[in-house]
XYZ file of C-alpha atoms in Angstrom:
739
model
C 73.012 -75.678 89.554
C 70.991 -73.363 86.820
C 69.301 -74.990 84.868
C 67.312 -73.634 81.132
C 64.226 -75.112 79.933
C 64.984 -77.691 77.114
C 64.084 -76.853 73.931
C 60.836 -77.755 72.777
C 61.349 -79.261 69.084
C 65.203 -81.356 69.472
C 67.138 -80.307 66.577
C 68.908 -83.075 64.190
C 72.851 -82.356 64.349
C 73.370 -83.064 60.816
C 70.096 -82.488 58.089
C 68.619 -85.429 56.298
C 69.140 -85.691 52.330
C 66.358 -86.015 51.009
C 64.612 -88.583 48.919
C 64.176 -87.447 44.959
C 60.684 -87.675 43.793
C 61.098 -85.269 40.889
C 61.259 -86.641 37.907
C 62.596 -85.281 34.594
C 59.821 -83.071 33.769
C 59.195 -80.752 36.883
C 62.517 -80.609 36.695
C 62.547 -78.168 34.014
C 59.657 -76.213 35.766
C 60.546 -73.331 37.747
C 62.443 -73.932 40.431
C 60.223 -73.146 44.658
C 61.335 -70.306 46.669
C 63.374 -70.895 49.073
C 62.881 -72.315 52.500
C 61.856 -70.344 55.221
C 65.517 -69.621 57.824
C 64.908 -71.994 61.253
C 64.297 -69.882 64.150
C 64.675 -70.058 67.777
C 64.129 -68.185 71.089
C 66.861 -68.594 73.103
C 67.206 -67.569 76.039
C 71.182 -66.112 77.239
C 72.130 -65.583 80.808
C 75.687 -63.576 81.605
C 76.945 -62.795 84.747
C 78.924 -59.830 86.687
C 81.028 -60.127 89.591
C 81.152 -56.428 89.288
C 79.774 -53.681 90.682
C 77.900 -50.992 87.287
C 79.074 -47.651 87.802
C 76.523 -44.804 86.177
C 75.053 -46.274 83.202
C 76.983 -48.833 82.800
C 74.990 -52.147 81.469
C 76.381 -55.468 80.375
C 75.172 -56.275 76.073
C 75.618 -59.497 74.861
C 76.672 -58.835 70.960
C 76.836 -61.771 67.814
C 76.975 -63.232 64.461
C 73.490 -62.331 63.449
C 71.018 -59.337 63.527
C 68.925 -59.896 66.162
C 72.335 -59.989 68.079
C 73.655 -56.958 65.697
C 75.808 -58.430 63.482
C 78.877 -58.064 65.374
C 78.794 -53.962 65.370
C 78.866 -52.296 67.829
C 75.806 -49.502 68.341
C 74.106 -52.000 67.075
C 74.708 -54.298 70.740
C 71.715 -55.540 72.595
C 70.899 -55.064 76.793
C 69.935 -57.412 79.109
C 67.959 -57.316 82.136
C 68.655 -56.579 84.749
C 67.936 -59.695 87.943
C 69.392 -60.546 91.243
C 71.784 -63.443 90.880
C 70.031 -66.844 92.839
C 73.195 -69.514 92.651
C 76.174 -66.744 94.786
C 76.605 -65.261 98.318
C 77.533 -62.825 96.546
C 76.949 -58.835 95.726
C 77.390 -59.393 91.289
C 73.960 -59.507 89.475
C 72.606 -62.139 86.746
C 71.388 -60.360 82.743
C 69.216 -62.504 80.988
C 67.172 -61.981 77.807
C 65.457 -63.714 74.877
C 66.156 -63.840 71.692
C 65.010 -65.564 68.273
C 68.345 -67.052 66.021
C 68.098 -68.767 63.111
C 69.206 -72.581 63.865
C 70.948 -73.217 60.443
C 74.188 -71.751 61.653
C 76.621 -71.534 64.848
C 76.281 -68.560 66.395
C 78.988 -67.054 67.716
C 78.164 -63.976 70.660
C 80.281 -61.963 72.409
C 79.538 -60.127 76.379
C 79.721 -56.906 76.679
C 79.650 -53.245 79.293
C 78.715 -51.288 77.983
C 77.646 -46.474 78.613
C 74.416 -46.648 77.239
C 72.814 -42.737 76.817
C 68.930 -42.777 76.783
C 69.384 -39.094 75.920
C 71.311 -39.548 72.571
C 71.142 -43.270 72.435
C 73.899 -44.202 71.658
C 76.826 -46.547 73.549
C 80.222 -47.100 73.966
C 81.816 -50.040 74.766
C 84.157 -50.150 77.853
C 84.572 -53.503 78.495
C 84.241 -56.964 75.695
C 84.811 -60.443 76.096
C 88.503 -60.105 73.056
C 89.253 -63.888 73.481
C 89.628 -64.684 69.997
C 87.478 -67.652 69.919
C 84.506 -66.214 70.402
C 81.508 -68.181 72.244
C 79.999 -70.201 70.907
C 76.003 -72.169 69.736
C 76.217 -75.113 68.051
C 73.371 -75.933 65.401
C 73.206 -79.676 66.876
C 72.399 -78.604 70.462
C 69.501 -77.969 71.808
C 70.667 -79.076 75.733
C 70.743 -74.968 76.752
C 74.414 -74.203 78.490
C 74.315 -73.331 81.875
C 74.776 -69.517 83.347
C 77.770 -67.691 81.620
C 79.877 -65.358 83.896
C 81.407 -62.361 81.355
C 85.281 -63.270 81.834
C 85.369 -66.218 82.199
C 84.849 -68.914 80.080
C 82.939 -72.128 79.538
C 83.501 -75.930 79.472
C 83.253 -75.738 75.948
C 85.041 -72.992 74.467
C 88.431 -71.276 74.645
C 89.996 -69.067 77.509
C 88.306 -65.495 78.169
C 89.705 -62.801 78.506
C 87.905 -58.827 78.634
C 89.656 -56.060 77.854
C 89.211 -52.599 77.556
C 87.083 -51.301 74.635
C 87.761 -48.339 72.076
C 86.805 -44.974 70.734
C 83.498 -45.619 68.813
C 82.248 -42.378 68.351
C 82.957 -41.642 72.122
C 86.694 -39.233 72.743
C 89.411 -39.823 74.835
C 90.542 -36.964 77.030
C 94.090 -38.418 78.695
C 95.340 -35.581 81.596
C 98.864 -35.748 82.785
C 99.807 -34.519 86.411
C 103.590 -35.689 86.485
C 105.737 -35.034 89.420
C 103.642 -32.286 91.084
C 104.066 -30.023 88.063
C 102.954 -26.937 90.324
C 103.757 -23.590 90.619
C 103.896 -21.657 94.006
C 104.712 -18.813 94.872
C 105.080 -17.119 98.642
C 102.481 -20.254 99.236
C 104.052 -22.977 101.919
C 105.243 -26.569 99.160
C 102.911 -28.952 100.341
C 101.242 -32.724 99.211
C 98.180 -32.375 96.680
C 95.358 -34.791 95.767
C 93.353 -34.181 92.459
C 90.330 -34.960 91.744
C 89.509 -34.497 88.038
C 85.563 -34.142 87.846
C 83.905 -33.354 84.210
C 81.672 -30.440 83.787
C 78.720 -30.534 81.089
C 78.420 -27.004 80.057
C 74.875 -26.167 78.865
C 73.414 -22.907 77.404
C 72.229 -20.265 79.935
C 68.819 -20.836 78.852
C 67.195 -23.047 76.944
C 64.637 -21.794 76.398
C 65.479 -19.827 74.289
C 67.803 -22.088 72.228
C 65.867 -24.239 70.353
C 68.804 -25.937 69.428
C 70.030 -29.271 71.347
C 73.719 -28.884 72.650
C 73.316 -32.421 72.303
C 74.817 -34.335 69.568
C 72.060 -36.863 67.612
C 74.330 -40.352 66.187
C 73.588 -43.072 64.404
C 72.851 -45.757 66.449
C 69.943 -48.777 66.384
C 70.740 -50.261 70.491
C 67.930 -52.037 71.214
C 66.820 -52.215 74.966
C 65.564 -54.960 76.987
C 62.467 -55.199 78.585
C 63.853 -54.832 81.805
C 64.800 -50.399 80.889
C 61.461 -50.824 78.480
C 60.032 -50.661 81.648
C 62.022 -48.408 83.816
C 62.147 -46.054 81.140
C 57.411 -45.520 81.615
C 57.608 -45.463 85.166
C 60.046 -42.793 85.376
C 63.179 -44.037 86.917
C 66.364 -42.078 86.404
C 69.758 -42.923 86.658
C 72.558 -41.052 87.548
C 73.795 -41.320 84.112
C 77.278 -39.637 83.264
C 78.595 -38.669 79.637
C 82.428 -39.241 81.247
C 83.697 -41.623 82.454
C 87.048 -41.422 84.180
C 90.198 -43.417 85.518
C 93.734 -42.777 86.925
C 96.819 -44.763 86.559
C 99.558 -43.716 88.763
C 102.865 -44.675 86.592
C 105.479 -44.883 89.889
C 102.703 -47.741 91.796
C 102.115 -50.196 90.992
C 97.797 -49.708 91.157
C 95.929 -50.130 88.378
C 93.988 -48.161 85.705
C 90.384 -47.734 87.859
C 88.053 -45.114 89.062
C 89.327 -41.573 90.868
C 89.455 -41.976 94.816
C 86.705 -39.285 96.275
C 89.665 -37.136 97.521
C 91.856 -37.286 94.480
C 94.976 -38.997 94.107
C 98.532 -38.356 94.906
C 100.023 -36.065 92.565
C 103.870 -35.185 94.317
C 107.454 -34.467 92.766
C 108.166 -37.995 92.231
C 104.670 -39.607 90.818
C 102.937 -39.886 87.904
C 99.139 -39.504 87.840
C 97.720 -40.593 84.290
C 93.891 -39.807 83.682
C 92.565 -41.280 81.088
C 88.758 -39.584 80.451
C 86.364 -40.998 78.048
C 83.812 -37.934 76.920
C 80.585 -38.334 74.683
C 80.924 -34.404 73.948
C 84.548 -33.132 74.693
C 83.754 -29.989 73.098
C 81.036 -28.990 75.323
C 82.587 -30.631 78.439
C 84.786 -28.592 81.016
C 86.802 -30.510 83.608
C 87.072 -28.719 87.153
C 90.181 -29.510 89.019
C 89.942 -30.130 92.900
C 92.976 -30.203 95.114
C 93.272 -31.809 98.176
C 95.897 -31.875 101.685
C 96.293 -33.341 105.105
C 96.790 -31.290 107.980
C 100.271 -30.882 109.979
C 98.647 -33.117 112.653
C 95.947 -35.387 110.566
C 95.185 -38.297 112.484
C 94.210 -41.554 110.910
C 90.900 -41.599 110.316
C 90.745 -37.319 109.266
C 90.128 -36.666 105.413
C 91.523 -34.205 103.830
C 90.259 -31.117 103.842
C 89.710 -28.947 100.296
C 93.072 -26.645 99.773
C 92.063 -25.304 95.902
C 90.086 -25.590 92.831
C 90.252 -24.360 89.235
C 88.942 -24.884 86.006
C 90.262 -26.379 82.829
C 87.133 -25.282 79.786
C 87.396 -26.551 75.967
C 88.604 -23.561 74.436
C 92.201 -24.479 75.899
C 91.850 -27.927 74.500
C 91.273 -27.102 70.615
C 94.592 -29.253 69.477
C 95.335 -33.026 69.990
C 98.350 -32.241 72.420
C 100.229 -29.553 74.320
C 99.686 -27.798 77.689
C 97.169 -26.300 78.892
C 97.857 -24.040 82.539
C 94.850 -23.921 84.555
C 94.171 -21.000 87.763
C 93.654 -22.637 91.088
C 91.314 -20.631 93.397
C 91.734 -21.311 96.986
C 88.850 -22.460 98.888
C 88.542 -21.060 101.638
C 88.812 -17.413 99.873
C 87.945 -17.947 97.034
C 91.143 -15.984 96.189
C 93.779 -16.695 93.553
C 96.101 -19.030 95.411
C 98.718 -20.898 92.928
C 98.694 -22.352 89.060
C 99.635 -25.924 87.268
C 100.273 -27.073 84.260
C 98.382 -29.895 83.576
C 99.662 -31.169 79.531
C 96.837 -33.251 77.366
C 96.569 -35.557 74.467
C 93.588 -36.083 72.472
C 92.235 -39.731 70.586
C 89.597 -39.001 68.558
C 88.235 -41.535 66.671
C 89.328 -42.637 63.644
C 86.942 -41.181 61.070
C 86.815 -43.608 57.941
C 87.295 -47.114 59.824
C 84.480 -48.876 61.959
C 85.429 -51.495 64.092
C 83.519 -54.517 65.460
C 83.562 -57.236 67.843
C 84.251 -59.651 65.846
C 87.755 -60.444 66.732
C 90.456 -58.684 68.139
C 94.358 -59.770 67.927
C 95.171 -56.689 70.368
C 96.160 -58.820 72.698
C 96.410 -62.117 71.284
C 99.638 -64.535 71.153
C 99.327 -67.861 70.775
C 101.641 -69.516 73.080
C 103.250 -72.871 71.521
C 104.839 -70.126 68.981
C 108.121 -70.404 67.792
C 110.142 -66.976 68.776
C 110.635 -65.295 65.809
C 113.360 -63.820 63.558
C 112.169 -60.481 62.182
C 114.533 -58.442 59.592
C 115.391 -55.354 60.894
C 114.466 -52.575 57.733
C 113.985 -55.558 55.634
C 117.834 -57.462 55.123
C 118.851 -54.727 57.725
C 121.333 -50.819 58.002
C 122.198 -49.768 54.686
C 125.342 -51.958 54.190
C 128.182 -53.427 51.301
C 129.084 -56.376 50.008
C 131.526 -56.143 47.590
C 130.544 -54.138 45.646
C 126.746 -54.751 46.379
C 124.765 -51.886 48.109
C 122.033 -53.297 50.353
C 120.146 -50.236 50.364
C 117.980 -50.748 54.203
C 113.414 -50.394 54.181
C 113.365 -51.347 50.019
C 110.999 -53.030 48.785
C 114.409 -55.086 47.003
C 115.258 -55.412 51.251
C 112.012 -56.795 52.402
C 112.663 -59.974 48.963
C 115.348 -61.061 50.892
C 114.261 -61.463 54.307
C 111.135 -63.068 52.715
C 114.029 -65.520 50.957
C 116.290 -65.498 54.267
C 112.310 -66.684 55.800
C 112.282 -64.250 57.792
C 108.853 -64.234 60.307
C 108.298 -60.549 59.737
C 109.914 -57.481 58.615
C 110.545 -54.227 60.524
C 109.867 -51.326 59.207
C 109.491 -47.510 59.188
C 106.606 -45.253 58.092
C 106.079 -41.755 58.088
C 103.665 -39.252 56.294
C 105.218 -36.239 53.380
C 103.364 -33.376 52.998
C 100.313 -34.901 50.717
C 100.546 -37.335 53.103
C 101.708 -39.823 50.995
C 102.499 -42.950 53.353
C 106.576 -43.384 52.801
C 108.890 -46.365 54.037
C 112.376 -44.431 55.877
C 114.098 -44.361 58.866
C 115.481 -40.792 59.323
C 113.198 -37.284 60.170
C 115.672 -35.150 57.987
C 117.516 -35.225 54.439
C 120.484 -34.012 54.544
C 121.972 -32.093 51.082
C 125.540 -31.374 50.337
C 126.471 -27.622 50.403
C 129.528 -28.086 48.295
C 130.549 -29.316 45.009
C 129.788 -33.286 44.199
C 132.762 -35.395 46.190
C 134.383 -38.655 43.934
C 133.293 -41.405 43.333
C 135.978 -43.716 45.015
C 134.924 -41.674 48.743
C 130.809 -42.452 47.481
C 131.709 -45.909 47.936
C 133.514 -45.877 50.651
C 131.138 -43.614 53.927
C 128.158 -43.102 52.761
C 124.967 -43.260 50.580
C 123.613 -40.658 48.121
C 120.463 -40.056 46.401
C 120.227 -37.362 43.468
C 117.513 -34.607 43.189
C 116.238 -33.194 40.118
C 117.474 -29.237 39.461
C 114.362 -28.801 37.609
C 112.168 -29.779 41.047
C 114.771 -28.551 43.804
C 116.835 -25.993 45.160
C 118.950 -24.402 47.640
C 116.551 -21.953 48.001
C 113.897 -24.017 48.640
C 115.282 -26.303 50.673
C 115.385 -22.861 52.992
C 111.969 -22.431 52.191
C 110.309 -26.007 52.438
C 111.936 -25.077 56.877
C 115.803 -26.946 55.645
C 118.429 -25.213 58.145
C 122.078 -24.473 57.249
C 123.642 -27.042 59.466
C 127.749 -27.450 58.899
C 128.599 -27.915 55.087
C 125.228 -29.589 55.122
C 120.963 -28.050 54.928
C 119.249 -30.415 57.108
C 114.959 -30.729 55.600
C 112.188 -32.239 57.014
C 111.514 -35.085 55.507
C 107.029 -34.589 55.863
C 108.273 -30.706 53.758
C 108.765 -32.698 50.404
C 105.165 -34.580 48.024
C 106.344 -37.970 47.243
C 105.929 -36.839 43.621
C 109.677 -34.890 44.576
C 110.505 -38.410 46.435
C 109.648 -41.232 43.951
C 111.902 -38.789 41.179
C 115.004 -39.270 43.793
C 118.210 -41.909 41.792
C 120.692 -43.614 43.443
C 123.850 -44.040 41.996
C 124.799 -47.475 43.630
C 121.880 -50.532 43.992
C 122.942 -54.224 44.255
C 123.843 -56.379 41.365
C 121.001 -58.695 39.602
C 121.387 -62.476 39.882
C 120.197 -64.378 37.918
C 117.786 -62.990 33.925
C 114.738 -62.983 35.748
C 114.612 -60.243 35.928
C 115.270 -57.008 34.224
C 117.466 -53.837 35.313
C 114.876 -50.966 35.251
C 112.710 -53.743 37.256
C 115.437 -54.584 39.760
C 116.813 -50.809 40.182
C 113.149 -50.270 41.302
C 112.421 -51.898 43.442
C 115.651 -50.769 45.276
C 114.606 -47.049 45.294
C 114.119 -45.651 48.902
C 110.163 -44.416 50.049
C 108.639 -47.155 48.664
C 104.341 -46.821 49.618
C 103.408 -49.079 52.869
C 99.947 -49.616 50.294
C 102.772 -51.031 47.834
C 104.148 -53.298 50.811
C 101.037 -54.092 51.595
C 99.911 -55.327 47.761
C 100.533 -59.041 48.041
C 101.842 -59.239 44.194
C 104.638 -57.732 46.108
C 104.739 -59.480 49.687
C 103.632 -62.299 50.040
C 100.306 -62.103 53.119
C 102.804 -64.648 55.369
C 105.059 -61.911 55.621
C 103.884 -59.861 58.535
C 104.759 -57.219 59.407
C 105.694 -54.464 62.468
C 105.153 -51.407 61.525
C 107.094 -48.756 63.977
C 105.691 -45.062 63.383
C 108.613 -42.530 63.563
C 107.407 -39.874 65.202
C 110.466 -37.042 66.681
C 110.748 -35.707 70.422
C 113.055 -34.156 72.853
C 115.627 -35.309 74.578
C 116.822 -35.413 77.717
C 118.994 -31.819 76.663
C 116.198 -30.828 76.019
C 116.700 -31.058 71.614
C 114.938 -32.653 69.196
C 116.370 -36.305 68.469
C 118.800 -37.396 65.399
C 118.909 -33.709 64.670
C 115.345 -33.472 63.590
C 112.754 -30.779 63.690
C 109.239 -30.088 65.507
C 106.570 -32.196 63.958
C 103.749 -30.364 62.371
C 101.255 -32.762 61.237
C 98.174 -33.246 63.616
C 98.960 -35.883 65.702
C 95.381 -37.765 64.787
C 95.801 -37.176 61.416
C 99.358 -38.300 61.340
C 98.122 -42.017 62.731
C 94.695 -42.074 61.189
C 95.808 -42.039 57.309
C 98.280 -44.762 58.677
C 95.751 -47.273 60.579
C 93.296 -46.110 57.472
C 95.728 -47.936 54.968
C 96.459 -50.982 57.300
C 92.672 -51.763 57.650
C 91.945 -51.705 54.554
C 94.416 -53.397 53.019
C 96.092 -55.926 55.104
C 93.384 -58.082 55.220
C 94.610 -61.558 57.263
C 98.862 -60.232 57.372
C 99.752 -60.411 60.672
C 100.509 -56.287 61.962
C 101.628 -55.117 65.290
C 102.627 -51.759 65.278
C 104.998 -49.673 67.683
C 107.227 -46.347 68.696
C 109.423 -44.671 70.780
C 106.297 -42.022 71.281
C 104.499 -42.948 73.985
C 101.647 -40.917 73.142
C 101.625 -42.492 69.588
C 101.223 -45.910 70.879
C 98.204 -44.963 73.649
C 96.339 -44.034 70.169
C 96.934 -46.488 67.630
C 95.497 -49.094 71.399
C 92.327 -46.764 71.730
C 91.373 -45.845 67.624
C 91.226 -49.163 66.850
C 90.267 -53.677 68.583
C 92.220 -55.738 65.292
C 95.873 -54.869 66.308
C 98.423 -55.385 68.578
C 100.860 -52.123 69.337
C 104.070 -52.373 71.071
C 105.934 -49.409 73.177
C 110.258 -49.403 71.769
C 112.564 -48.293 75.056
C 115.732 -46.794 74.615
C 119.386 -48.537 75.132
C 119.522 -47.806 78.879
C 123.230 -47.356 77.798
C 122.990 -45.036 75.229
C 123.858 -41.687 76.815
C 121.504 -39.246 75.947
C 117.106 -40.322 76.148
C 114.384 -39.514 75.611
C 113.126 -36.685 77.953
C 109.023 -38.493 78.270
C 109.551 -40.467 80.582
C 107.136 -44.015 79.756
C 110.149 -43.987 77.753
C 113.212 -43.853 79.298
C 112.727 -45.283 82.779
C 111.518 -49.126 81.766
C 109.262 -49.135 85.420
C 107.121 -46.739 84.093
C 106.935 -47.838 80.187
C 105.993 -51.399 81.743
C 103.097 -49.922 83.875
C 101.997 -47.481 80.764
C 101.366 -50.501 78.621
C 100.631 -52.526 81.284
C 97.400 -50.657 82.328
C 96.245 -48.948 78.957
C 96.764 -53.020 78.336
C 98.520 -52.934 75.481
C 100.488 -56.868 73.834
C 103.713 -55.886 75.443
C 107.419 -53.953 74.926
C 109.698 -54.056 72.496
C 113.406 -53.819 74.549
C 117.265 -53.649 73.293
C 118.676 -56.061 74.245
C 121.146 -54.866 76.748
C 117.888 -54.405 78.451
C 117.096 -58.239 78.822
C 121.024 -59.384 79.174
C 121.840 -57.062 82.193
C 118.810 -57.833 83.852
C 117.251 -60.847 83.599
C 114.532 -60.442 85.877
C 112.491 -58.410 83.422
C 111.333 -61.346 80.958
C 110.137 -62.644 84.674
C 107.922 -59.870 85.121
C 106.346 -59.155 81.864
C 105.134 -63.109 82.121
C 103.535 -62.457 84.924
C 101.867 -59.479 84.573
C 100.580 -61.769 80.721
C 102.420 -58.730 78.203
C 104.767 -59.935 75.699
C 108.571 -58.792 74.851
C 110.332 -58.371 71.841
C 114.260 -57.979 71.300
C 116.356 -55.491 69.228
C 119.926 -54.157 69.000
C 123.038 -53.898 67.366
C 123.861 -57.287 69.641
C 121.683 -58.935 68.366
C 123.916 -60.165 64.784
C 125.492 -62.322 67.440
C 124.283 -66.334 66.949
C 124.859 -66.862 70.948
C 123.140 -64.001 71.498
C 120.196 -65.077 69.862
C 120.492 -68.199 71.287
C 119.997 -67.077 75.211
C 117.578 -64.524 74.544
C 115.367 -67.562 73.189
C 116.046 -69.015 75.874
C 114.911 -66.063 78.277
C 111.500 -66.431 76.476
C 111.207 -63.591 74.415
C 108.566 -63.193 71.342
C 111.032 -62.699 69.145
C 114.239 -61.082 67.095
C 114.654 -57.717 65.437
C 118.619 -57.766 63.984
C 120.262 -57.292 60.529
C 121.031 -59.989 57.769
C 119.374 -62.800 58.650
C 119.760 -64.827 55.530
C 124.226 -64.304 56.196
C 125.172 -66.712 59.379
C 128.338 -65.075 58.768
C 126.816 -61.336 58.971
C 130.308 -60.591 56.105
C 127.811 -57.533 54.876
C 129.999 -54.155 55.696
C 127.931 -51.074 57.778
C 127.878 -48.256 55.570
C 129.167 -45.501 58.804
C 128.654 -42.387 57.017
C 124.972 -41.499 57.246
C 122.750 -40.480 53.759
C 123.488 -37.615 51.788
C 121.637 -36.181 49.535
C 122.479 -33.632 46.230
C 121.287 -31.501 43.599
C 121.793 -32.435 40.636
C 122.861 -29.235 39.345
C 124.911 -28.579 36.226
C 128.488 -28.241 37.888
C 127.861 -32.013 39.035
C 125.851 -33.890 35.755
C 128.938 -34.571 34.552
C 129.842 -36.628 37.424
C 126.716 -38.272 37.987
C 126.413 -39.404 34.746
C 129.544 -40.875 34.259
C 129.744 -43.014 37.940
C 125.920 -44.208 36.832
C 127.590 -45.636 33.209
C 130.604 -47.515 35.675
C 127.942 -48.634 38.388
C 124.721 -50.360 34.903
C 128.158 -51.129 33.484
C 129.086 -52.980 36.180
C 125.733 -54.844 37.321
C 124.394 -54.401 34.005
C 126.506 -56.150 32.101
C 126.765 -52.533 30.498
C 130.134 -51.915 28.046
C 131.058 -48.122 28.629
C 130.784 -46.711 25.471
C 127.225 -47.727 24.654
C 124.110 -45.977 24.020
C 121.805 -46.689 26.914
C 119.023 -45.057 28.468
C 119.885 -44.561 32.888
C 117.050 -42.894 34.666
C 116.056 -41.216 31.149
C 119.039 -39.237 30.704
C 120.536 -40.630 27.489
C 124.544 -41.113 27.423
C 126.852 -41.529 24.005
């Protein structure tokens, strides 16, 4: 057993109280200076059982200055030594650091990539368990040598996760279903290898500017690395790391083999690239194939090559056509289409290594009751209308003892994060229907004529569809949305709240920033935040009659994440989305909150075009390879195939469930027995589910001259019924004087 020396000065677990020898006169004197903090040189030792590549090192981070105060850019890189405790090829990493002895020292080990030219580090893997390793103040007998990824005798179960984008950029190259454009060649099974190449100026002597971008970092090198630098020893420095996973096979995300990965019609190869300098990096794509009569031990031959240039990756997402040249004749051979996604780091928030809930879920926690859109889809209960995604609906879920509430968030034109479900607002073209029709069919939102008209709706990107104009929500500013009026609402159940305040809580389009405020919703109420992003369906149309999004994905996700990271505090947060790329961006832009991938009902006649969402086995492998917390499944996925939950448990993934059938108590009990972590359903406060969900979509109209009288009469009648006003009284309704 490997043992370290004992500390020379044995320290007490508890400090002895000092005797009171000061007289009353001495108490009046000036207070003596604070005593210096006691410190000790403490040896750290860890064994890593996996080979390191390129410029990878093992480092340590903790809650004191010598350990970097959890800053990922101030980790201490350990010195490498040969392991003497085993016969394997693992390595041992050591360092002696001065630590304070007046506090418990918490620390974690991590694997980092160190760039000696820019002095920057990138977190590759790190111990992400909720409770880090600890050195108690009363601990003098040093621990045995740690093992990265394995717990110590008195530590919690360790977990090693992938890092996140600190200052580097993550690029996803998606080569799905053999996207090759064959010309006259006979189709063959090709293997693709991606090699990043750093683009250097043609004549560096004439370029005074350094092509490498310097970044701020205070990484401390161990004596071992300093000696390597003085001796002139060089290692194979890699400014880019490429890993790949085949979503159609049972393979983890790992380094690509020498001759690439198979890209056949049934293969879905996802290349995960961590790039330090994306603007100066190009990618060489080498294609290999096997001869028709090749032996089992014969390697493939080089079929062709192509280059993916940086100027082809200008947007956050898209597709690029790469021309493939024959490897032997160097003549044009064919083309291939490569889809890509660029994940940039958060610009205004910096995550650290202190804690993470990305894959943490307490095992003994009971199944959670999660309010769908607060109190559920908009429904009618008698004469009351309870509206979805409103502060009133979320408070109803709180009163029903919900554990979490699910909400839909998206951005307005002025980048305000509002809570609303539909991608479009539908404006009526004809005159206002009667009050009875509104009560029976749908909810109606009223926009002021001074702010909108039909010509403006068309200029904002709206399109005529039969008897209405559909306008994307992202075309409206928040100032336009917050002025909207509602015709129907739920009456007050007591005298504790005025009608004006009650109606304010029932307005649509609340801000996510306001909902995170503890004064509105208790911090004990968790949020399941669905990030809305329209997708193409299997029939090649945008879902739910939406439009092609105009926001940049990075800006869109950054805006939402920064609000949550700054405002959530200790509130439990889980992100989810039907868009696989949105989930990947949330996962690699931060390391605090977990993310789950939403899947559609397998019985739905129209599915998403993205197979990572429409095909469950691809979705599971995608989430597992990128280390999501789990999936949010439709109830039919588990009810029709109960073995799905067993497989998710086997790969340490959690499951949440939603669907219209979850309103049934027997269905919920059955799903709980399957072991789901949370059930999302409507009307948590009603065991009998007496509320009647509205059949039609939410409609909008403009308060024009022809409709103003009908709207006023409807408002007066609703206020008289819900707030006790009698028709004919002089009241003020939504800033409109009525006599």
